[in-house]
């Protein structure tokens, strides 16, 4: 999926018009629409503004990741990154157990 296609997808999920998003990032909707259509590529500064306005990671928009991290998930990951290694390890053990249980429950239900 291209940068423009990802922009369109996320914008529509957020129920924003091109004009609404343009206002959030300081340009008009027509100029923003050119990004979605792939007619123009934004500067890195503008791409960052777009990602922030859509509350997703720039990695997702640029195709470096297929995981659409939202603002809340990014904040959580930043907090985890600040933890010391021992605390991270305890957290990951707990998360791994929860994910395993979720997968097992999902398999059992099917």
CSV table of C-alpha atoms in Angstrom, one decimal:
chain,number,residue,atom,x,y,z
A,1,UNK,CA,0.0,0.0,0.0
A,2,UNK,CA,1.4,3.4,-0.9
A,3,UNK,CA,1.9,6.4,1.3
A,4,UNK,CA,-1.2,8.1,-0.2
A,5,UNK,CA,-3.3,5.0,0.2
A,6,UNK,CA,-2.4,4.8,3.8
A,7,UNK,CA,-3.2,8.5,4.3
A,8,UNK,CA,-6.6,8.0,2.8
A,9,UNK,CA,-7.3,4.8,4.8
A,10,UNK,CA,-6.4,6.4,8.2
A,11,UNK,CA,-8.1,9.7,7.4
A,12,UNK,CA,-11.4,7.9,6.5
A,13,UNK,CA,-11.2,5.7,9.7
A,14,UNK,CA,-10.9,8.9,11.7
A,15,UNK,CA,-13.9,10.3,9.8
A,16,UNK,CA,-12.1,13.4,8.7
A,17,UNK,CA,-12.5,15.2,5.4
A,18,UNK,CA,-9.4,16.3,3.4
A,19,UNK,CA,-10.3,19.8,4.3
A,20,UNK,CA,-10.5,18.9,8.1
A,21,UNK,CA,-7.1,17.3,8.0
A,22,UNK,CA,-5.6,20.1,6.0
A,23,UNK,CA,-6.8,22.6,8.6
A,24,UNK,CA,-5.1,20.5,11.3
A,25,UNK,CA,-1.8,20.6,9.6
A,26,UNK,CA,-2.0,24.1,8.3
A,27,UNK,CA,-2.7,23.7,4.6
A,28,UNK,CA,-5.9,23.6,2.5
A,29,UNK,CA,-7.7,20.4,1.7
A,30,UNK,CA,-6.8,20.5,-2.0
A,31,UNK,CA,-3.1,20.6,-1.2
A,32,UNK,CA,-3.6,17.7,1.2
A,33,UNK,CA,-5.5,15.8,-1.4
A,34,UNK,CA,-2.5,15.9,-3.6
A,35,UNK,CA,-0.6,13.9,-1.0
A,36,UNK,CA,-3.3,11.2,-1.0
A,37,UNK,CA,-3.3,11.0,-4.8
A,38,UNK,CA,0.5,10.7,-4.8
A,39,UNK,CA,0.9,13.8,-7.0
A,40,UNK,CA,3.2,15.4,-4.4
A,41,UNK,CA,5.3,14.0,-1.6
A,42,UNK,CA,5.3,16.0,1.7
A,43,UNK,CA,8.5,17.2,3.3
A,44,UNK,CA,9.5,15.2,6.3
A,45,UNK,CA,8.3,18.0,8.5
A,46,UNK,CA,4.8,17.9,6.9
A,47,UNK,CA,4.8,14.1,7.0
A,48,UNK,CA,5.4,14.3,10.8
A,49,UNK,CA,2.5,16.8,11.1
A,50,UNK,CA,0.2,14.5,9.2
A,51,UNK,CA,1.2,11.5,11.4
A,52,UNK,CA,0.6,13.6,14.5
A,53,UNK,CA,-2.8,14.9,13.3
A,54,UNK,CA,-3.9,11.3,12.4
A,55,UNK,CA,-2.4,10.0,15.6
A,56,UNK,CA,-0.5,7.2,13.9
A,57,UNK,CA,3.2,6.4,13.6
A,58,UNK,CA,5.2,7.8,10.6
A,59,UNK,CA,6.5,4.3,10.1
A,60,UNK,CA,3.0,3.1,9.4
A,61,UNK,CA,2.3,5.9,6.9
A,62,UNK,CA,5.5,5.4,5.0
A,63,UNK,CA,5.1,1.6,4.8
A,64,UNK,CA,8.0,0.7,7.1
A,65,UNK,CA,5.5,-1.1,9.4
A,66,UNK,CA,2.2,-2.7,8.7
A,67,UNK,CA,1.2,-2.2,12.4
A,68,UNK,CA,-1.0,0.9,12.7
A,69,UNK,CA,0.2,2.2,16.1
A,70,UNK,CA,-2.2,4.7,17.5
A,71,UNK,CA,-1.2,7.6,19.8
A,72,UNK,CA,-2.1,5.7,23.0
A,73,UNK,CA,0.0,2.7,22.0
A,74,UNK,CA,3.0,4.9,21.1
A,75,UNK,CA,2.8,6.6,24.5
A,76,UNK,CA,2.7,3.2,26.2
A,77,UNK,CA,5.7,2.0,24.2
A,78,UNK,CA,7.6,5.2,25.1
A,79,UNK,CA,6.9,4.6,28.8
A,80,UNK,CA,8.1,1.0,28.5
A,81,UNK,CA,11.3,2.1,26.8
A,82,UNK,CA,12.1,4.3,29.8
A,83,UNK,CA,11.9,1.3,32.2
A,84,UNK,CA,15.1,-0.4,33.4
A,85,UNK,CA,15.8,-3.8,31.9
A,86,UNK,CA,14.6,-5.8,34.9
A,87,UNK,CA,11.2,-4.1,35.0
A,88,UNK,CA,10.9,-4.5,31.2
A,89,UNK,CA,11.6,-8.2,31.6
A,90,UNK,CA,8.9,-8.6,34.2
A,91,UNK,CA,6.4,-6.7,32.1
A,92,UNK,CA,7.2,-8.7,29.0
A,93,UNK,CA,6.7,-12.0,30.9
A,94,UNK,CA,3.3,-10.8,32.0
A,95,UNK,CA,2.4,-9.6,28.5
A,96,UNK,CA,3.6,-12.9,26.9
A,97,UNK,CA,1.3,-14.8,29.3
A,98,UNK,CA,-1.7,-12.6,28.6
A,99,UNK,CA,-1.1,-12.9,24.8
A,100,UNK,CA,-0.7,-16.7,25.1
A,101,UNK,CA,-3.9,-16.9,27.1
A,102,UNK,CA,-5.8,-14.7,24.6
A,103,UNK,CA,-4.6,-16.9,21.7
A,104,UNK,CA,-5.6,-20.1,23.6
A,105,UNK,CA,-9.0,-18.7,24.4
A,106,UNK,CA,-9.5,-17.6,20.8
A,107,UNK,CA,-8.6,-21.1,19.6
A,108,UNK,CA,-10.9,-22.8,22.1
A,109,UNK,CA,-13.9,-20.7,21.1
A,110,UNK,CA,-13.4,-21.5,17.4
